[in-house]
Amino acid sequence: MLTVALIASVESLLSAVSVDRMHTGPRTNFDREMIGQGAANIASGAIGGLPVTGVIVRSSTNVAAGARTRAAAILHGVWILIFAVPFAGLAQMIPTAALAGLLIVIGCQLVKRAHIETAKRTGDLAVYAVTVLGVVFLNLLEGVLIGLALAIALTVWRVVRTNIVSEPTGENTWRVAIEGSCTFLSLPTLTSALARVPSGASVTVELSVDFIDHAAHETIEEWQRQHVATGGTVDIHDLGVVEMSSAVAGPPMRGFTPFDKRSGVVPWSSWQGEESASVLHGLAAYHRRTAPVLRPHMQELAHAQRPETLFLTCADSRVVPNVITSSGPGDLFTVRNVGNMVPAGQADASIEAAIAFAVDKLNVSSIVVCGHSSCGAMTAMLGKTDAGDKHLESWLAHGNPSLAAFDNGRHPVAQSAAEAGFGMVDQLSMVNIAVQVQTLQAHPLARRVNVIGLFYDIASAGVLRVTPTHVETLADAA
């Protein structure tokens, strides 16, 4: 009785899923389907009838014949009843082999080549084949359960599989990289990789995992203790979203993050630690993780660049053009200087060369001038800090037109910025952007392209549009 209930439920649910994929109408309410089937089977059994279940062959034939609503399924039962009562004897004369052949033909039509190719491409061909063979040679319930068990096993294997590599990086220096989900299932591979590290070596362990359990933590910690005791050193870098110490802080939890800590979106100190933050550490992580992903795209750009925009911005380290614009290699031709200035009268050869190359040779379609909040150049121009260097003072003199236009906050852009709650330094920064935009719009070469002014507010990580007359949000600008 329980077996019949399970088989009927599984068959009905599979039929409903398959039928839903064959049409674009309302989707099946599976809870309602099960409640209805259970009530029908109780009623049928109470009066001596047979179990009721949805069947994919009849259902798919119904849909193929043009059925659109649930009424078609009800009418299907009505027609069977109408024909079965007066013509039961006639139906018995139909050879069982003929009916079986009809079922086989329609059933084979449900196995489509496109589904097999998709299963092969996604690595699920074994599950597909085992399920089909189980249903054909055993029965529906056993075939589905075997396929389900295999699918769960494959999923577990894929999820817990950890990529562990130990390799020498120099004279008496080694690197151990651990990526993925580090669990007790990874212990044989982990132990083997750690055992390859010679005694006395300086080892860097890069732990880039989204899950680590106590068994893996204990293995790494014990190996670290023994390796240090034999004269070696071990430096563990938590590069992933889950740190090694989390394994003993509580029940293991899988970690998720919207950003890759090694992608350049967040500072080194957030994933290396203040003491180890450096260009060399960042380069090492780039070569191991980012470069392989980036390489196919860079191969397309190996012989020529095709940037869309000349991006002129400040040299400030907090301004990252590609992050702000959600762009990548080859999109921006970037020029940086202190205060994002375009000296009037073509007074700076470096800026002029960049504009000429970007417009004449690279055919950029736009030029962006991007300033930012808390700009040191603007602070010095307002006399709030001392430039302290003759070269810097000479360069900041190119900002005198912006300072004159600012006119102690009376410029329209400054007033617009003040209304938005920005202080004097940021107001001057926005006026400076507006002045540079006007300078470029009057430039003989830049006249051909669209010139855009942007202001990056560091505290909010927001970007505003700056025109020669006012400040607006990008939503307003759009």
Tab-separated table of C-alpha atoms in Angstrom:
chain	number	residue	atom	x	y	z
A	1	MET	CA	0.000	0.000	0.000
A	2	LEU	CA	2.824	2.368	0.903
A	3	THR	CA	4.708	1.342	-2.256
A	4	VAL	CA	1.664	2.104	-4.403
A	5	ALA	CA	1.291	5.505	-2.737
A	6	LEU	CA	4.969	6.342	-3.324
A	7	ILE	CA	4.937	5.184	-6.940
A	8	ALA	CA	1.701	7.048	-7.679
A	9	SER	CA	3.025	10.241	-6.040
A	10	VAL	CA	6.386	10.135	-7.832
A	11	GLU	CA	4.779	9.379	-11.185
A	12	SER	CA	2.230	12.180	-10.806
A	13	LEU	CA	4.872	14.724	-9.801
A	14	LEU	CA	7.205	13.732	-12.646
A	15	SER	CA	4.314	13.883	-15.089
A	16	ALA	CA	3.343	17.334	-13.834
A	17	VAL	CA	6.911	18.599	-14.201
A	18	SER	CA	7.189	17.196	-17.715
A	19	VAL	CA	3.820	18.589	-18.793
A	20	ASP	CA	4.735	22.040	-17.404
A	21	ARG	CA	7.736	22.052	-19.719
A	22	MET	CA	5.519	21.332	-22.725
A	23	HIS	CA	3.292	24.406	-22.485
A	24	THR	CA	3.340	28.088	-21.527
A	25	GLY	CA	0.153	28.169	-19.448
A	26	PRO	CA	-0.290	28.157	-15.656
A	27	ARG	CA	2.188	26.043	-13.694
A	28	THR	CA	1.147	23.046	-11.587
A	29	ASN	CA	0.455	23.530	-7.879
A	30	PHE	CA	2.231	20.409	-6.605
A	31	ASP	CA	0.714	20.554	-3.115
A	32	ARG	CA	-2.746	20.693	-4.623
A	33	GLU	CA	-1.848	17.827	-6.968
A	34	MET	CA	-0.798	15.599	-4.072
A	35	ILE	CA	-3.845	16.474	-1.948
A	36	GLY	CA	-6.159	15.773	-4.868
A	37	GLN	CA	-4.485	12.487	-5.698
A	38	GLY	CA	-4.552	11.367	-2.060
A	39	ALA	CA	-8.253	12.179	-1.719
A	40	ALA	CA	-9.032	10.401	-5.009
A	41	ASN	CA	-7.132	7.266	-4.006
A	42	ILE	CA	-8.871	7.147	-0.637
A	43	ALA	CA	-12.239	7.419	-2.341
A	44	SER	CA	-11.316	4.906	-5.044
A	45	GLY	CA	-10.028	2.383	-2.530
A	46	ALA	CA	-13.132	2.776	-0.381
A	47	ILE	CA	-15.398	1.629	-3.234
A	48	GLY	CA	-13.033	-1.071	-4.486
A	49	GLY	CA	-11.448	0.902	-7.317
A	50	LEU	CA	-7.872	1.046	-8.587
A	51	PRO	CA	-5.262	3.614	-7.517
A	52	VAL	CA	-5.267	6.932	-9.377
A	53	THR	CA	-2.117	8.559	-10.744
A	54	GLY	CA	-1.023	10.996	-13.400
A	55	VAL	CA	0.634	9.333	-16.404
A	56	ILE	CA	3.113	11.140	-18.622
A	57	VAL	CA	2.289	9.292	-21.864
A	58	ARG	CA	-1.405	10.151	-21.803
A	59	SER	CA	-0.712	13.636	-20.440
A	60	SER	CA	1.855	14.472	-23.136
A	61	THR	CA	-0.506	13.124	-25.815
A	62	ASN	CA	-3.227	15.362	-24.408
A	63	VAL	CA	-0.997	18.447	-24.589
A	64	ALA	CA	0.223	17.553	-28.079
A	65	ALA	CA	-3.394	17.292	-29.197
A	66	GLY	CA	-3.980	20.912	-28.230
A	67	ALA	CA	-5.135	20.760	-24.609
A	68	ARG	CA	-4.863	24.124	-22.836
A	69	THR	CA	-6.769	23.891	-19.544
A	70	ARG	CA	-7.405	21.475	-16.668
A	71	ALA	CA	-10.764	20.699	-18.258
A	72	ALA	CA	-8.894	18.633	-20.848
A	73	ALA	CA	-7.655	16.270	-18.125
A	74	ILE	CA	-11.192	15.902	-16.742
A	75	LEU	CA	-12.636	15.280	-20.210
A	76	HIS	CA	-9.917	12.707	-20.792
A	77	GLY	CA	-11.321	10.690	-17.897
A	78	VAL	CA	-14.885	11.233	-19.127
A	79	TRP	CA	-14.063	9.907	-22.603
A	80	ILE	CA	-12.371	6.830	-21.130
A	81	LEU	CA	-15.434	6.181	-18.996
A	82	ILE	CA	-17.827	6.662	-21.942
A	83	PHE	CA	-15.891	4.293	-24.178
A	84	ALA	CA	-14.977	1.771	-21.493
A	85	VAL	CA	-18.534	1.070	-20.266
A	86	PRO	CA	-20.200	0.097	-23.576
A	87	PHE	CA	-17.077	-1.037	-25.427
A	88	ALA	CA	-15.169	-2.892	-22.681
A	89	GLY	CA	-15.391	-6.138	-24.614
A	90	LEU	CA	-14.176	-4.498	-27.786
A	91	ALA	CA	-11.230	-2.939	-25.955
A	92	GLN	CA	-10.246	-6.384	-24.665
A	93	MET	CA	-9.831	-7.546	-28.259
A	94	ILE	CA	-6.933	-5.062	-28.797
A	95	PRO	CA	-3.670	-7.038	-28.562
A	96	THR	CA	-1.651	-6.147	-25.484
A	97	ALA	CA	1.488	-6.097	-27.645
A	98	ALA	CA	-0.065	-3.356	-29.788
A	99	LEU	CA	-0.830	-1.241	-26.732
A	100	ALA	CA	2.652	-1.873	-25.344
A	101	GLY	CA	4.186	-0.856	-28.652
A	102	LEU	CA	2.150	2.340	-28.633
A	103	LEU	CA	3.365	3.165	-25.127
A	104	ILE	CA	6.967	2.479	-26.097
A	105	VAL	CA	6.774	4.745	-29.142
A	106	ILE	CA	5.253	7.628	-27.194
A	107	GLY	CA	7.654	7.039	-24.293
A	108	CYS	CA	10.653	7.139	-26.638
A	109	GLN	CA	9.446	10.489	-27.929
A	110	LEU	CA	9.942	11.875	-24.427
A	111	VAL	CA	13.668	11.062	-24.585
A	112	LYS	CA	14.972	13.890	-26.745
A	113	ARG	CA	18.434	14.242	-28.230
A	114	ALA	CA	18.648	17.837	-27.011
A	115	HIS	CA	18.129	16.666	-23.416
A	116	ILE	CA	20.868	14.053	-23.783
A	117	GLU	CA	23.299	16.611	-25.243
A	118	THR	CA	22.512	19.014	-22.384
A	119	ALA	CA	23.082	16.256	-19.807
A	120	LYS	CA	26.395	15.380	-21.483
A	121	ARG	CA	27.501	19.018	-21.507
A	122	THR	CA	26.567	19.591	-17.859
A	123	GLY	CA	28.093	16.338	-16.597
A	124	ASP	CA	24.722	14.758	-15.768
A	125	LEU	CA	24.707	12.121	-18.510
A	126	ALA	CA	25.387	9.308	-16.017
A	127	VAL	CA	22.375	10.332	-13.925
A	128	TYR	CA	20.199	10.567	-17.040
A	129	ALA	CA	21.270	7.152	-18.353
A	130	VAL	CA	20.995	5.362	-14.984
A	131	THR	CA	17.512	6.797	-14.387
A	132	VAL	CA	16.269	5.739	-17.826
A	133	LEU	CA	17.700	2.237	-17.510
A	134	GLY	CA	16.335	1.873	-13.983
A	135	VAL	CA	12.831	2.888	-15.054
A	136	VAL	CA	12.876	0.563	-18.086
A	137	PHE	CA	14.359	-2.559	-16.493
A	138	LEU	CA	13.090	-2.188	-12.909
A	139	ASN	CA	10.161	0.174	-12.336
A	140	LEU	CA	9.442	3.860	-12.096
A	141	LEU	CA	9.986	4.218	-8.342
A	142	GLU	CA	13.233	2.262	-8.224
A	143	GLY	CA	14.587	3.959	-11.335
A	144	VAL	CA	13.875	7.440	-9.968
A	145	LEU	CA	15.300	6.605	-6.528
A	146	ILE	CA	18.503	5.200	-8.045
A	147	GLY	CA	18.872	8.270	-10.269
A	148	LEU	CA	18.186	10.550	-7.291
A	149	ALA	CA	20.778	8.764	-5.148
A	150	LEU	CA	23.378	9.052	-7.924
A	151	ALA	CA	22.581	12.748	-8.421
A	152	ILE	CA	22.988	13.426	-4.688
A	153	ALA	CA	26.277	11.520	-4.631
A	154	LEU	CA	27.621	13.478	-7.608
A	155	THR	CA	26.497	16.766	-6.064
A	156	VAL	CA	28.202	15.971	-2.762
A	157	TRP	CA	31.368	14.944	-4.592
A	158	ARG	CA	31.422	18.164	-6.618
A	159	VAL	CA	30.691	20.387	-3.623
A	160	VAL	CA	33.204	18.899	-1.227
A	161	ARG	CA	35.947	18.372	-3.797
A	162	THR	CA	38.879	20.564	-2.842
A	163	ASN	CA	41.734	21.704	-5.052
A	164	ILE	CA	44.937	21.334	-3.010
A	165	VAL	CA	48.364	22.065	-4.478
A	166	SER	CA	51.782	22.163	-2.833
A	167	GLU	CA	54.731	23.385	-4.898
A	168	PRO	CA	58.158	24.990	-4.448
A	169	THR	CA	58.344	28.706	-5.218
A	170	GLY	CA	62.046	29.261	-4.689
A	171	GLU	CA	65.040	28.097	-2.730
A	172	ASN	CA	63.643	26.472	0.404
A	173	THR	CA	60.270	28.223	-0.028
A	174	TRP	CA	56.986	26.449	-0.701
A	175	ARG	CA	53.385	27.377	-1.371
A	176	VAL	CA	50.338	25.333	-0.387
A	177	ALA	CA	47.113	26.473	-2.044
A	178	ILE	CA	43.779	25.160	-0.746
A	179	GLU	CA	40.645	26.090	-2.690
A	180	GLY	CA	37.028	25.002	-2.379
A	181	SER	CA	35.288	23.330	0.561
A	182	CYS	CA	37.836	21.883	2.990
A	183	THR	CA	36.251	19.017	4.950
A	184	PHE	CA	37.182	15.652	6.443
A	185	LEU	CA	36.599	14.170	2.979
A	186	SER	CA	39.610	16.167	1.758
A	187	LEU	CA	41.948	14.907	4.478
A	188	PRO	CA	43.777	12.271	2.355
A	189	THR	CA	44.608	14.843	-0.332
A	190	LEU	CA	45.390	17.533	2.241
A	191	THR	CA	47.675	15.275	4.268
A	192	SER	CA	49.498	14.123	1.148
A	193	ALA	CA	50.052	17.705	-0.057
A	194	LEU	CA	51.369	18.851	3.316
A	195	ALA	CA	53.654	15.822	3.580
A	196	ARG	CA	55.410	16.859	0.356
A	197	VAL	CA	56.712	20.029	2.018
A	198	PRO	CA	60.294	19.408	3.210
A	199	SER	CA	61.315	20.089	6.784
A	200	GLY	CA	62.747	23.532	7.466
A	201	ALA	CA	61.085	25.183	4.464
A	202	SER	CA	59.373	28.558	4.603
A	203	VAL	CA	55.780	27.826	3.665
A	204	THR	CA	52.923	30.090	2.644
A	205	VAL	CA	49.495	28.461	3.011
A	206	GLU	CA	46.840	30.202	0.928
A	207	LEU	CA	43.455	29.204	2.280
A	208	SER	CA	40.800	30.199	-0.253
A	209	VAL	CA	37.784	28.266	0.995
A	210	ASP	CA	34.077	28.817	1.451
A	211	PHE	CA	33.784	26.084	4.097
A	212	ILE	CA	36.191	24.450	6.553
A	213	ASP	CA	35.353	21.949	9.271
A	214	HIS	CA	37.126	21.116	12.510
A	215	ALA	CA	38.861	18.022	11.103
A	216	ALA	CA	40.552	20.005	8.323
A	217	HIS	CA	41.432	22.819	10.732
A	218	GLU	CA	42.982	20.373	13.174
A	219	THR	CA	45.031	18.714	10.411
A	220	ILE	CA	46.470	22.012	9.195
A	221	GLU	CA	47.126	23.259	12.724
A	222	GLU	CA	48.885	20.046	13.775
A	223	TRP	CA	51.037	20.037	10.637
A	224	GLN	CA	51.910	23.705	11.242
A	225	ARG	CA	52.980	22.916	14.818
A	226	GLN	CA	55.176	20.027	13.704
A	227	HIS	CA	56.697	21.957	10.781
A	228	VAL	CA	57.617	24.922	12.968
A	229	ALA	CA	59.121	22.534	15.544
A	230	THR	CA	61.507	21.184	12.886
A	231	GLY	CA	62.810	24.651	12.010
A	232	GLY	CA	60.368	25.719	9.291
A	233	THR	CA	58.034	28.682	9.107
A	234	VAL	CA	54.360	28.736	8.170
A	235	ASP	CA	52.457	31.846	7.080
A	236	ILE	CA	48.723	31.256	6.619
A	237	HIS	CA	46.825	33.694	4.391
A	238	ASP	CA	43.025	33.586	4.617
A	239	LEU	CA	42.125	34.589	1.057
A	240	GLY	CA	38.634	33.137	0.969
A	241	VAL	CA	35.352	34.195	2.529
A	242	VAL	CA	35.798	31.782	5.454
A	243	GLU	CA	38.795	32.069	7.764
A	244	MET	CA	40.565	29.089	9.246
A	245	SER	CA	39.797	30.173	12.811
A	246	SER	CA	36.047	29.946	12.110
A	247	ALA	CA	36.252	26.139	12.334
A	248	VAL	CA	36.726	26.303	16.115
A	249	ALA	CA	34.595	29.388	16.745
A	250	GLY	CA	31.329	27.525	16.266
A	251	PRO	CA	29.502	25.104	13.960
A	252	PRO	CA	31.029	25.258	10.456
A	253	MET	CA	29.150	27.555	8.102
A	254	ARG	CA	29.485	28.081	4.378
A	255	GLY	CA	30.509	31.633	3.541
A	256	PHE	CA	29.382	33.781	0.636
A	257	THR	CA	30.538	37.170	-0.623
A	258	PRO	CA	29.527	39.351	-3.603
A	259	PHE	CA	33.166	40.229	-4.292
A	260	ASP	CA	36.282	38.222	-4.916
A	261	LYS	CA	38.809	39.435	-2.349
A	262	ARG	CA	41.579	39.041	-4.901
A	263	SER	CA	39.868	40.900	-7.754
A	264	GLY	CA	41.113	44.377	-6.854
A	265	VAL	CA	37.741	45.544	-5.560
A	266	VAL	CA	38.782	45.652	-1.910
A	267	PRO	CA	42.115	46.800	-0.406
A	268	TRP	CA	44.986	44.414	0.269
A	269	SER	CA	44.729	44.952	4.007
A	270	SER	CA	41.237	43.428	4.072
A	271	TRP	CA	42.507	40.020	3.003
A	272	GLN	CA	46.285	40.053	3.587
A	273	GLY	CA	46.510	41.826	6.929
A	274	GLU	CA	48.096	45.187	7.525
A	275	GLU	CA	51.618	43.833	7.974
A	276	SER	CA	51.711	41.698	4.830
A	277	ALA	CA	49.900	44.083	2.464
A	278	SER	CA	52.156	44.755	-0.526
A	279	VAL	CA	52.348	44.841	-4.304
A	280	LEU	CA	54.279	41.563	-4.380
A	281	HIS	CA	51.646	39.722	-2.351
A	282	GLY	CA	48.938	41.116	-4.593
A	283	LEU	CA	50.856	40.138	-7.741
A	284	ALA	CA	51.336	36.616	-6.446
A	285	ALA	CA	47.599	36.219	-5.846
A	286	TYR	CA	46.868	37.757	-9.267
A	287	HIS	CA	49.094	35.302	-11.132
A	288	ARG	CA	47.582	32.325	-9.360
A	289	ARG	CA	43.926	33.212	-9.506
A	290	THR	CA	42.995	36.231	-11.598
A	291	ALA	CA	45.376	35.825	-14.556
A	292	PRO	CA	43.970	32.441	-15.705
A	293	VAL	CA	40.449	33.901	-15.774
A	294	LEU	CA	41.561	37.107	-17.477
A	295	ARG	CA	43.881	35.486	-20.026
A	296	PRO	CA	41.272	34.612	-22.728
A	297	HIS	CA	40.062	38.224	-22.824
A	298	MET	CA	43.567	39.649	-22.835
A	299	GLN	CA	44.530	37.452	-25.787
A	300	GLU	CA	41.957	39.331	-27.855
A	301	LEU	CA	43.621	42.613	-26.872
A	302	ALA	CA	47.194	41.390	-27.259
A	303	HIS	CA	47.927	43.347	-30.441
A	304	ALA	CA	45.677	46.401	-30.212
A	305	GLN	CA	43.542	48.377	-27.782
A	306	ARG	CA	40.060	49.670	-28.568
A	307	PRO	CA	38.997	51.836	-25.614
A	308	GLU	CA	35.685	53.638	-25.718
A	309	THR	CA	36.650	56.459	-23.368
A	310	LEU	CA	39.548	58.670	-22.349
A	311	PHE	CA	39.233	58.751	-18.564
A	312	LEU	CA	41.047	61.703	-16.964
A	313	THR	CA	41.065	61.466	-13.188
A	314	CYS	CA	43.043	62.350	-10.079
A	315	ALA	CA	46.108	60.394	-8.973
A	316	ASP	CA	44.402	59.682	-5.637
A	317	SER	CA	44.716	55.980	-4.731
A	318	ARG	CA	41.088	55.777	-3.600
A	319	VAL	CA	39.749	56.422	-7.107
A	320	VAL	CA	39.643	53.208	-9.167
A	321	PRO	CA	38.220	54.023	-12.631
A	322	ASN	CA	37.394	50.465	-13.721
A	323	VAL	CA	35.506	49.788	-10.496
A	324	ILE	CA	33.510	53.013	-10.730
A	325	THR	CA	32.534	52.376	-14.356
A	326	SER	CA	32.117	48.585	-14.092
A	327	SER	CA	34.604	48.213	-16.937
A	328	GLY	CA	37.573	45.990	-17.647
A	329	PRO	CA	40.855	45.896	-19.568
A	330	GLY	CA	40.622	47.633	-22.914
A	331	ASP	CA	37.625	49.819	-22.042
A	332	LEU	CA	39.292	52.956	-20.626
A	333	PHE	CA	42.329	54.911	-21.784
A	334	THR	CA	43.219	56.318	-18.361
A	335	VAL	CA	45.271	59.441	-17.627
A	336	ARG	CA	45.892	60.543	-14.043
A	337	ASN	CA	47.400	63.638	-12.500
A	338	VAL	CA	47.116	65.580	-9.268
A	339	GLY	CA	43.747	67.307	-9.280
A	340	ASN	CA	42.507	65.865	-12.619
A	341	MET	CA	43.447	69.006	-14.527
A	342	VAL	CA	43.654	69.919	-18.194
A	343	PRO	CA	45.955	72.987	-18.255
A	344	ALA	CA	44.417	75.751	-20.369
A	345	GLY	CA	46.168	76.874	-23.521
A	346	GLN	CA	47.626	73.398	-24.154
A	347	ALA	CA	50.280	74.132	-21.535
A	348	ASP	CA	51.067	70.527	-20.612
A	349	ALA	CA	52.630	68.282	-23.279
A	350	SER	CA	51.732	65.070	-21.467
A	351	ILE	CA	48.000	65.853	-21.348
A	352	GLU	CA	48.022	67.083	-24.942
A	353	ALA	CA	49.729	63.913	-26.127
A	354	ALA	CA	47.154	61.770	-24.302
A	355	ILE	CA	44.232	63.673	-25.851
A	356	ALA	CA	45.737	63.542	-29.340
A	357	PHE	CA	46.489	59.828	-29.112
A	358	ALA	CA	43.083	58.947	-27.653
A	359	VAL	CA	41.077	60.992	-30.171
A	360	ASP	CA	43.183	60.672	-33.353
A	361	LYS	CA	44.619	57.182	-32.984
A	362	LEU	CA	42.237	55.296	-30.706
A	363	ASN	CA	39.041	57.044	-31.880
A	364	VAL	CA	37.494	57.248	-28.433
A	365	SER	CA	33.876	58.367	-28.401
A	366	SER	CA	33.987	60.260	-25.105
A	367	ILE	CA	36.252	61.951	-22.580
A	368	VAL	CA	35.476	61.777	-18.864
A	369	VAL	CA	36.886	64.136	-16.263
A	370	CYS	CA	36.483	62.562	-12.816
A	371	GLY	CA	37.220	64.377	-9.558
A	372	HIS	CA	36.528	63.176	-6.063
A	373	SER	CA	35.728	64.183	-2.498
A	374	SER	CA	38.390	65.150	0.060
A	375	CYS	CA	40.834	65.956	-2.719
A	376	GLY	CA	44.264	66.999	-1.416
A	377	ALA	CA	44.882	69.248	-4.427
A	378	MET	CA	41.660	71.174	-3.822
A	379	THR	CA	42.474	71.423	-0.113
A	380	ALA	CA	45.873	72.959	-0.934
A	381	MET	CA	44.343	75.368	-3.483
A	382	LEU	CA	41.996	76.666	-0.792
A	383	GLY	CA	45.007	77.280	1.452
A	384	LYS	CA	43.874	74.772	4.053
A	385	THR	CA	47.170	72.869	3.729
A	386	ASP	CA	50.652	73.807	2.537
A	387	ALA	CA	51.688	72.265	-0.786
A	388	GLY	CA	55.216	72.138	0.575
A	389	ASP	CA	56.972	71.511	-2.737
A	390	LYS	CA	57.854	73.864	-5.586
A	391	HIS	CA	56.944	71.291	-8.230
A	392	LEU	CA	53.555	70.697	-6.648
A	393	GLU	CA	52.968	74.433	-6.263
A	394	SER	CA	53.853	74.924	-9.931
A	395	TRP	CA	51.389	72.231	-10.980
A	396	LEU	CA	48.584	73.479	-8.735
A	397	ALA	CA	48.904	76.877	-10.441
A	398	HIS	CA	47.024	75.262	-13.337
A	399	GLY	CA	44.050	75.186	-10.993
A	400	ASN	CA	43.891	78.981	-10.635
A	401	PRO	CA	41.125	79.270	-13.269
A	402	SER	CA	39.042	76.821	-11.231
A	403	LEU	CA	39.756	78.746	-8.020
A	404	ALA	CA	38.743	82.020	-9.708
A	405	ALA	CA	35.544	80.463	-11.081
A	406	PHE	CA	34.740	79.057	-7.654
A	407	ASP	CA	34.581	82.641	-6.359
A	408	ASN	CA	34.168	81.642	-2.704
A	409	GLY	CA	31.258	79.349	-3.445
A	410	ARG	CA	29.316	81.660	-5.767
A	411	HIS	CA	29.699	79.464	-8.870
A	412	PRO	CA	26.386	77.728	-9.807
A	413	VAL	CA	28.013	74.308	-9.481
A	414	ALA	CA	29.310	75.196	-6.003
A	415	GLN	CA	25.845	76.369	-4.966
A	416	SER	CA	24.301	73.162	-6.317
A	417	ALA	CA	26.884	71.131	-4.373
A	418	ALA	CA	26.254	73.152	-1.208
A	419	GLU	CA	22.525	72.424	-1.464
A	420	ALA	CA	23.410	68.723	-1.603
A	421	GLY	CA	25.348	69.085	1.663
A	422	PHE	CA	28.944	69.133	0.381
A	423	GLY	CA	31.645	71.226	2.052
A	424	MET	CA	33.954	73.859	0.523
A	425	VAL	CA	36.674	71.427	-0.609
A	426	ASP	CA	34.193	69.203	-2.416
A	427	GLN	CA	32.439	72.242	-3.895
A	428	LEU	CA	35.748	73.422	-5.354
A	429	SER	CA	36.422	69.905	-6.640
A	430	MET	CA	33.122	69.968	-8.541
A	431	VAL	CA	33.777	73.464	-9.894
A	432	ASN	CA	37.206	72.258	-11.000
A	433	ILE	CA	35.536	69.395	-12.889
A	434	ALA	CA	33.158	71.841	-14.579
A	435	VAL	CA	36.068	74.088	-15.603
A	436	GLN	CA	38.029	71.131	-17.048
A	437	VAL	CA	34.949	70.037	-18.979
A	438	GLN	CA	34.646	73.527	-20.476
A	439	THR	CA	38.366	73.542	-21.294
A	440	LEU	CA	38.038	70.237	-23.141
A	441	GLN	CA	34.893	71.316	-24.959
A	442	ALA	CA	36.892	74.218	-26.377
A	443	HIS	CA	39.875	72.014	-27.249
A	444	PRO	CA	40.455	71.616	-31.032
A	445	LEU	CA	40.642	67.824	-30.780
A	446	ALA	CA	38.150	67.160	-27.996
A	447	ARG	CA	35.365	69.000	-29.843
A	448	ARG	CA	34.737	65.831	-31.829
A	449	VAL	CA	33.766	63.737	-28.808
A	450	ASN	CA	31.337	63.850	-25.909
A	451	VAL	CA	32.871	65.369	-22.747
A	452	ILE	CA	31.469	64.212	-19.396
A	453	GLY	CA	32.182	65.408	-15.856
A	454	LEU	CA	31.919	63.033	-12.882
A	455	PHE	CA	32.406	63.451	-9.129
A	456	TYR	CA	33.201	60.419	-6.965
A	457	ASP	CA	32.061	60.727	-3.341
A	458	ILE	CA	34.425	58.414	-1.477
A	459	ALA	CA	32.411	58.114	1.735
A	460	SER	CA	29.242	56.904	-0.009
A	461	ALA	CA	31.016	55.307	-3.007
A	462	GLY	CA	28.507	57.230	-5.122
A	463	VAL	CA	29.076	59.027	-8.419
A	464	LEU	CA	27.482	62.348	-9.443
A	465	ARG	CA	27.302	63.984	-12.861
A	466	VAL	CA	28.838	67.484	-13.053
A	467	THR	CA	27.882	69.838	-15.864
A	468	PRO	CA	29.219	73.399	-16.371
A	469	THR	CA	26.182	74.732	-14.475
A	470	HIS	CA	25.018	72.218	-11.896
A	471	VAL	CA	25.393	68.827	-10.182
A	472	GLU	CA	22.964	65.987	-10.717
A	473	THR	CA	22.624	62.315	-9.836
A	474	LEU	CA	23.158	59.845	-12.624
A	475	ALA	CA	19.487	58.880	-12.386
A	476	ASP	CA	18.537	62.510	-13.046
A	477	ALA	CA	21.097	62.714	-15.823
A	478	ALA	CA	19.669	59.620	-17.501
